[in-house]
XYZ file of C-alpha atoms in Angstrom:
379
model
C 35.101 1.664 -17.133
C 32.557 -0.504 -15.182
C 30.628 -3.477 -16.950
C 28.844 -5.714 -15.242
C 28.963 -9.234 -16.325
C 25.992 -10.593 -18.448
C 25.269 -14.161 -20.113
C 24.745 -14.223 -23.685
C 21.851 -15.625 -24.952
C 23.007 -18.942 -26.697
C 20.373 -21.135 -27.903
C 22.564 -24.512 -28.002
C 23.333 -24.259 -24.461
C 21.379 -23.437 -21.126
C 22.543 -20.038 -19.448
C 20.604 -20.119 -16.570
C 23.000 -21.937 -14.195
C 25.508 -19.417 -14.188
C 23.205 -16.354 -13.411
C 23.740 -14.576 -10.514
C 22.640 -11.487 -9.525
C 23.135 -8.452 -12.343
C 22.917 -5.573 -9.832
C 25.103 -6.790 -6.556
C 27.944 -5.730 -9.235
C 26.517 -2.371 -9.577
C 28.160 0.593 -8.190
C 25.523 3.489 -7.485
C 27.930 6.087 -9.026
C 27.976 4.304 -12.324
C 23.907 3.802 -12.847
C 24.213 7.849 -11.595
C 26.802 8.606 -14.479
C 24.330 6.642 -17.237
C 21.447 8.655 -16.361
C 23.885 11.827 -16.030
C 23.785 10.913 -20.325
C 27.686 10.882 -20.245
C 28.909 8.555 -22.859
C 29.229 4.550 -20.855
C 28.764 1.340 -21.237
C 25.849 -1.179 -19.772
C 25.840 -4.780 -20.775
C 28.318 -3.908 -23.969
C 26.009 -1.303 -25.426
C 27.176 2.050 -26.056
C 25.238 5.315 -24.541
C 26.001 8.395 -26.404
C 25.561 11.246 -23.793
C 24.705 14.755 -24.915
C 26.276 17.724 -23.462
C 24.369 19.393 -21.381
C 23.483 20.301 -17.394
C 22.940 17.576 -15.358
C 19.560 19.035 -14.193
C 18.008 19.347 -17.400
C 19.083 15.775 -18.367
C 17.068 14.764 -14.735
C 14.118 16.661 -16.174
C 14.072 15.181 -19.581
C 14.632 11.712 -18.758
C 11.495 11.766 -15.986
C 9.692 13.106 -18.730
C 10.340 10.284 -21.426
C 9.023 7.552 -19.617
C 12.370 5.749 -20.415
C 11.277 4.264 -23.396
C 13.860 2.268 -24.742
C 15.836 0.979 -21.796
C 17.076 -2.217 -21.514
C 15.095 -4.112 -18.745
C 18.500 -3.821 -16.236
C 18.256 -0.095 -16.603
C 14.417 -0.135 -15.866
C 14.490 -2.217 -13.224
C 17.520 -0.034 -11.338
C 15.603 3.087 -12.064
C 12.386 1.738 -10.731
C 12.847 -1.557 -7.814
C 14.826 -0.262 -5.019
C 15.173 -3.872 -3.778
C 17.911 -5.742 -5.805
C 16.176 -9.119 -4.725
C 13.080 -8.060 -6.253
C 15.142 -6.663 -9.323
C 17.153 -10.121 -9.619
C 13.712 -12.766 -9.005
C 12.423 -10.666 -11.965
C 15.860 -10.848 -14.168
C 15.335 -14.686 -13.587
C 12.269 -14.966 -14.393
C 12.882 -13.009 -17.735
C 16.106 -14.585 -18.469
C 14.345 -18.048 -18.008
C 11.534 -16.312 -20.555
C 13.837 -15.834 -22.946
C 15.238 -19.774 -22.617
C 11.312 -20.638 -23.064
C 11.220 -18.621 -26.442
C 13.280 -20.921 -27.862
C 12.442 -23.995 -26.742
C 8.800 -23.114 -28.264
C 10.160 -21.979 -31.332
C 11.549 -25.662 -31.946
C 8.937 -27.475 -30.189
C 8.038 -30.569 -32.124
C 4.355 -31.265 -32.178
C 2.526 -34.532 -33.172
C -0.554 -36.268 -32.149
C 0.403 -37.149 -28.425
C 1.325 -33.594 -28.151
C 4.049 -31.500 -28.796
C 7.784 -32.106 -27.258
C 10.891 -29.905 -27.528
C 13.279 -32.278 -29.846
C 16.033 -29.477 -29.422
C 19.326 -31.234 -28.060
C 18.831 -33.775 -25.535
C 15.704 -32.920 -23.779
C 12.494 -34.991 -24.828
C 10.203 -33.258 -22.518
C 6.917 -31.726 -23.333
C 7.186 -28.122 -24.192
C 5.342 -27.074 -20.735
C 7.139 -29.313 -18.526
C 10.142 -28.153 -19.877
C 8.962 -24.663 -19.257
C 8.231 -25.507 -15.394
C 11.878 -27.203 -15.438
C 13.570 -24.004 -16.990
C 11.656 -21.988 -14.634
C 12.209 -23.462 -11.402
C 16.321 -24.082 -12.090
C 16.135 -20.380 -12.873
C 14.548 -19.365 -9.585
C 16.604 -21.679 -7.532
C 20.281 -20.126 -8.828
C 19.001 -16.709 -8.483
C 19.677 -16.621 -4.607
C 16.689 -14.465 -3.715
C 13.471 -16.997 -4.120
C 12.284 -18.705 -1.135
C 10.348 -20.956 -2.616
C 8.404 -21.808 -5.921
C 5.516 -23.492 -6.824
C 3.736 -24.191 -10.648
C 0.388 -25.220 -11.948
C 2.670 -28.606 -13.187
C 4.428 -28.673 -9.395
C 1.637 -27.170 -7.016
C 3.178 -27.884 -3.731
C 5.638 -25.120 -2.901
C 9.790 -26.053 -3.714
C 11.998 -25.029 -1.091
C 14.654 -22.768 -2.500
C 17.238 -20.104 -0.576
C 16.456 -20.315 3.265
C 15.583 -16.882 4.428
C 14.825 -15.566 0.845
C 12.159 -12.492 1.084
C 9.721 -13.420 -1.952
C 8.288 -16.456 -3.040
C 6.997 -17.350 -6.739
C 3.878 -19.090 -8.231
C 3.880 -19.691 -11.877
C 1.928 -21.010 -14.645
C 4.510 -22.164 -17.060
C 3.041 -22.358 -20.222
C -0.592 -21.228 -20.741
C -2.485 -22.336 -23.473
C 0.167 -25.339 -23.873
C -2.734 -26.960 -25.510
C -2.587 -24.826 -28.416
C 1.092 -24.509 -29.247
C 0.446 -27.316 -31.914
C -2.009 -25.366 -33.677
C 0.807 -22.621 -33.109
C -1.324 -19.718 -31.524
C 0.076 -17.583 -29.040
C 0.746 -19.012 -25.553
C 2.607 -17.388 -22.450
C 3.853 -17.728 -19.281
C 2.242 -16.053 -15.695
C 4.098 -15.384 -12.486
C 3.715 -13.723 -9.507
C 6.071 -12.676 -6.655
C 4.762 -12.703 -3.127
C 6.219 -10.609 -0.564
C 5.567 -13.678 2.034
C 8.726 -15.103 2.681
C 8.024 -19.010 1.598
C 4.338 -18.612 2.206
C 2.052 -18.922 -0.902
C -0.818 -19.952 0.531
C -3.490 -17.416 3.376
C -2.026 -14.613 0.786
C -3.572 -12.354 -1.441
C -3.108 -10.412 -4.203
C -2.213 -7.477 -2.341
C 0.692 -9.681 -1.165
C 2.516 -9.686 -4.849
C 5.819 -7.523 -5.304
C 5.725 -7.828 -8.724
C 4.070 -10.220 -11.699
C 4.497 -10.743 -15.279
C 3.356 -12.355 -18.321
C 5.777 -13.381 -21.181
C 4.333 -13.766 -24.556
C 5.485 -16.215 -27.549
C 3.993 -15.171 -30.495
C 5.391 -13.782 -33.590
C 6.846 -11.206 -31.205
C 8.264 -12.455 -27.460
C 7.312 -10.245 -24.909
C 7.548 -9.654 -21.386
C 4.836 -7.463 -19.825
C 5.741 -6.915 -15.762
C 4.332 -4.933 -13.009
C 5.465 -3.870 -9.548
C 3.517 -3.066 -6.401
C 4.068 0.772 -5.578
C 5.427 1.253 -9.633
C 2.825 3.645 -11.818
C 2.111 1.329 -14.724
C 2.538 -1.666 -16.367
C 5.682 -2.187 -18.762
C 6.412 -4.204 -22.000
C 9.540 -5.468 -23.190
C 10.656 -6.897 -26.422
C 12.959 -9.127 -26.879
C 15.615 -8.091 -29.785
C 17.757 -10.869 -31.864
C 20.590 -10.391 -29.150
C 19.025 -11.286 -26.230
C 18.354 -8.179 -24.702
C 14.917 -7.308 -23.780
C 14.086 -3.647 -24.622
C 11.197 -1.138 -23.348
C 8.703 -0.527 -25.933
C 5.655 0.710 -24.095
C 4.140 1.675 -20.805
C 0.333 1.297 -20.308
C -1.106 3.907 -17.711
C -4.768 3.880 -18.568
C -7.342 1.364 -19.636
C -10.087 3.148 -21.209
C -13.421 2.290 -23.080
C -13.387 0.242 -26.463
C -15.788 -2.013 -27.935
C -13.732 -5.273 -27.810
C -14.671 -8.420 -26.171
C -13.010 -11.781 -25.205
C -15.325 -14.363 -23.828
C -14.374 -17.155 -22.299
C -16.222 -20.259 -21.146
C -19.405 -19.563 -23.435
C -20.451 -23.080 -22.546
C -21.579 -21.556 -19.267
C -24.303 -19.430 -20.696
C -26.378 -22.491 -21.261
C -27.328 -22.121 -17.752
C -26.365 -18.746 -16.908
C -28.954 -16.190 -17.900
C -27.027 -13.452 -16.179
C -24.047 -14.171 -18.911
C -25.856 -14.863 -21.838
C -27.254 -11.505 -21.209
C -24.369 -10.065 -20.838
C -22.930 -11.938 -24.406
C -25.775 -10.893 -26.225
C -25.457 -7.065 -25.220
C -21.533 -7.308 -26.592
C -23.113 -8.796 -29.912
C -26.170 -6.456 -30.407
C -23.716 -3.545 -29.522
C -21.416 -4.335 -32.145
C -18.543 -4.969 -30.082
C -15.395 -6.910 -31.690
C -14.595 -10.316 -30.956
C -11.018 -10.642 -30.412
C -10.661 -14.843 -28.823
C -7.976 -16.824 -29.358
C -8.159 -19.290 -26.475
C -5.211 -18.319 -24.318
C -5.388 -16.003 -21.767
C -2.286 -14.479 -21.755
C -2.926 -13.140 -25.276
C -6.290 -12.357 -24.982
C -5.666 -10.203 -21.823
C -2.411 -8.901 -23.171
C -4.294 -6.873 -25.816
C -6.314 -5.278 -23.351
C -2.953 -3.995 -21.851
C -1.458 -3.394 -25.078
C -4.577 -1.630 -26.880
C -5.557 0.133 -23.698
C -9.268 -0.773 -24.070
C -11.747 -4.362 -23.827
C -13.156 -6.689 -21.484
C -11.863 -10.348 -21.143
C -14.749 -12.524 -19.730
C -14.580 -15.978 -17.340
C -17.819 -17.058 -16.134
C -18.864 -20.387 -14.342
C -22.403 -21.729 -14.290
C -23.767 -24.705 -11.943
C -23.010 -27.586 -15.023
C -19.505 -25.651 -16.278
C -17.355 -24.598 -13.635
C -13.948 -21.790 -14.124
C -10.768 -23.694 -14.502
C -8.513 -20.380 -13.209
C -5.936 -20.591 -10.302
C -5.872 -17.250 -8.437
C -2.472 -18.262 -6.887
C -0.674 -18.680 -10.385
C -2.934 -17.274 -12.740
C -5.214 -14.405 -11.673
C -4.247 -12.441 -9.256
C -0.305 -12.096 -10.863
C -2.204 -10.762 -14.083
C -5.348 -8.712 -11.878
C -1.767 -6.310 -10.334
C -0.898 -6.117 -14.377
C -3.925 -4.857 -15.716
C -5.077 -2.759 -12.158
C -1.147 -1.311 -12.611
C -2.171 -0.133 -15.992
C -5.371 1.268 -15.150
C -8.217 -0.893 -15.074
C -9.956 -3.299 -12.863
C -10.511 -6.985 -12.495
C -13.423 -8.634 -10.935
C -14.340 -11.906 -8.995
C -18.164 -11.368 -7.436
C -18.348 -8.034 -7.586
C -14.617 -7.354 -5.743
C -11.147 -6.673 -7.025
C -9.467 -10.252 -7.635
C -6.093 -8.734 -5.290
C -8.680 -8.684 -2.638
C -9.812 -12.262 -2.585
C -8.277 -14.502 0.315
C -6.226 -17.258 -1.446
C -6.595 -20.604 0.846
C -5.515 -23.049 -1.345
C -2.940 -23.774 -4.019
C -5.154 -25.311 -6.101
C -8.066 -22.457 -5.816
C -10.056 -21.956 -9.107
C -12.289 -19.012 -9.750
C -14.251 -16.978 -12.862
C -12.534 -13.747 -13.382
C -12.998 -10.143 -15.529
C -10.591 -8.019 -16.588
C -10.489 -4.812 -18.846
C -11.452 -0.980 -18.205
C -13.606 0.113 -15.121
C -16.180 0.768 -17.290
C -16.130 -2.666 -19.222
C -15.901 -4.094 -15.780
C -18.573 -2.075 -13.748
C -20.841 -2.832 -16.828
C -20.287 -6.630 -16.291
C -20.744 -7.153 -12.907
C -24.342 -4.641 -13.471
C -25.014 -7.926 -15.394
C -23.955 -10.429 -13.168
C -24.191 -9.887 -9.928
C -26.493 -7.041 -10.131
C -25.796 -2.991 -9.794
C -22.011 -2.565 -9.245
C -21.270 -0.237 -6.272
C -17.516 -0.169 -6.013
C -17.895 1.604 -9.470
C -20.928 3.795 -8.778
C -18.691 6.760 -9.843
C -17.752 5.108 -13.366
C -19.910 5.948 -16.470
């Protein structure tokens, strides 16, 4: 019986050199026989099939959202393009490297270093190192480019996507030991990353390190937006889909500074206050706009004013998460239009963003940039 080759995750030593891609290996008749629920094997792990017709097996697998899958399985069920499916195994493979390398991060007043074997980088350069050794082995990345490195890195010639990551956001507070992540996006562009949009983006994800890791991903033409846990042996697991975004009283507002001299925001601040809304912050963004995801409801705030200016890259930071949270239902926001829509010109571009349910978001641009029309339909 068939079983494709896979890397154990080893903490002592660094896998990511002898990944290649998972699905190449494949045969179609053998994912056919796993989803038939006939007893097989994928990545060592034993299905149990149940006897019965191979139509109502169909039926009841399309019907339970295929919670529970290993992220191989999800990703040959729902990416029809194996370079798309392996850019995104490297990226979470890489993810999972990360994890660790957080876990044993050293931290001390000049800032915190991994002290983990013989690598005495800073935890997020290390992530951007990690990251970029994993694109370049996968074969299917054209070129990369990070907040740390933000000049695109040649990779395979004639590769179809190209990848823009931040590698660890919120690297300032992994001393304090909060939450922090990682943010990609992959561009359908060939090696372009730059007179793109967010339309362009195949895919995107956000991995979490927290008391939890977690890999929330995305695809362009895929209903929803998908979390995975990763379990004690490596394997990341499905543990929820998010298909709608809908209203809650939750808040996370960044850059308050800029309602000093931003009436419109302060406004808008003071209505979440007076309306009881609660105040989940914790300073990262790929926390604070994972819960949105994850509790299906809230509105994450970024605001610029003429004396405080947005720090956000569209290229590596906002757009990859605007296809997450618009893939699970709700809507992001930069002047009044979706941030997918917003012509990216620069590598460097920075920008003030909203995120959360359309009616979170339609309520915050009626603050900010006066009555929202895109929404006129929303309540």
């Amino acid at each position: 019986m068939f079983t494709p080759p896979f890397v154990f995750f080893l903490p002592h030593s660094h896998p990511l050199a002898h990944i290649r891609s998972l699905f190449s290996f494949l045969p179609a008749q053998a994912a056919a026989r796993s989803v038939a629920g006939k007893a097989s094997t994928f990545r060592g792990a034993r299905v149990q099939g149940v006897a019965r017709s191979a139509k109502a097996t169909r039926r009841a697998v399309a019907a339970q959202a295929k919670l529970g899958q290993q992220l191989e399985e999800f990703l040959l069920d729902s990416v029809k393009d194996s370079d798309l499916r392996q850019v995104m195994m490297s990226m979470a493979e890489a993810s999972r490297t990360i994890a660790h390398k957080v876990r044993t991060a050293s931290c001390e007043a000049q800032g915190c270093v991994n002290s983990f074997g013989d690598e005495q980088l800073a935890v997020d350069l290390l992530a951007d190192k990690i990251l970029f050794e994993s694109l370049k082995y996968s074969g299917a990345c054209a070129a990369a480019c990070s907040e740390e490195v933000p000049v695109p890195v040649p990779m395979t010639k004639g590769a179809k996507y190209a990848v823009a990551f931040d590698p660890l956001d919120g690297s300032s507070i992994v001393d304090t030991n909060f939450a922090v992540g990682t943010i990609f996006g992959i561009y359908d562009k060939g090696d372009a990353l730059k007179d793109v949009t967010g339309r362009d983006l195949a895919g995107a994800g956000i991995t979490q390190y927290g008391p939890r890791t977690t890999l929330c991903i995305a695809f362009k033409g895929v209903p929803g937006t998908h979390e995975f846990l990763l379990m004690d042996d490596g394997k990341w697991i499905h543990v929820k889909e998010t298909m709608n975004i809908g209203t809650g009283k939750m808040f996370s507002p960044g850059n308050l500074r800029a309602t000093f001299d931003n009436p419109a925001y302060e406004k808008l601040i003071n209505f979440y206050i007076g309306e009881k809304y609660t105040l989940r912050y914790t300073g990262g963004m790929v926390p604070d706009v994972f819960q949105i995801i994850v509790k299906e409801k809230g509105v994450f705030t970024n605001v610029d004013s003429p004396s405080t200016k947005c720090k956000l890259r569209i290229l590596f930071e906002v757009a990859p998460i605007a296809l997450l949270v618009e893939n699970a239902g709700g809507a992001s926001s930069i002047g009044g239009v979706s941030a997918l829509d917003v012509p990216i010109t620069d590598y460097d571009q920075r920008t003030g963003i909203i995120y959360g349910s359309v009616e979170e978001v339609k309520r915050a641009e009626d603050f900010l940039y006066g009555k929202s029309t895109r929404f006129a339909g929303a309540a």
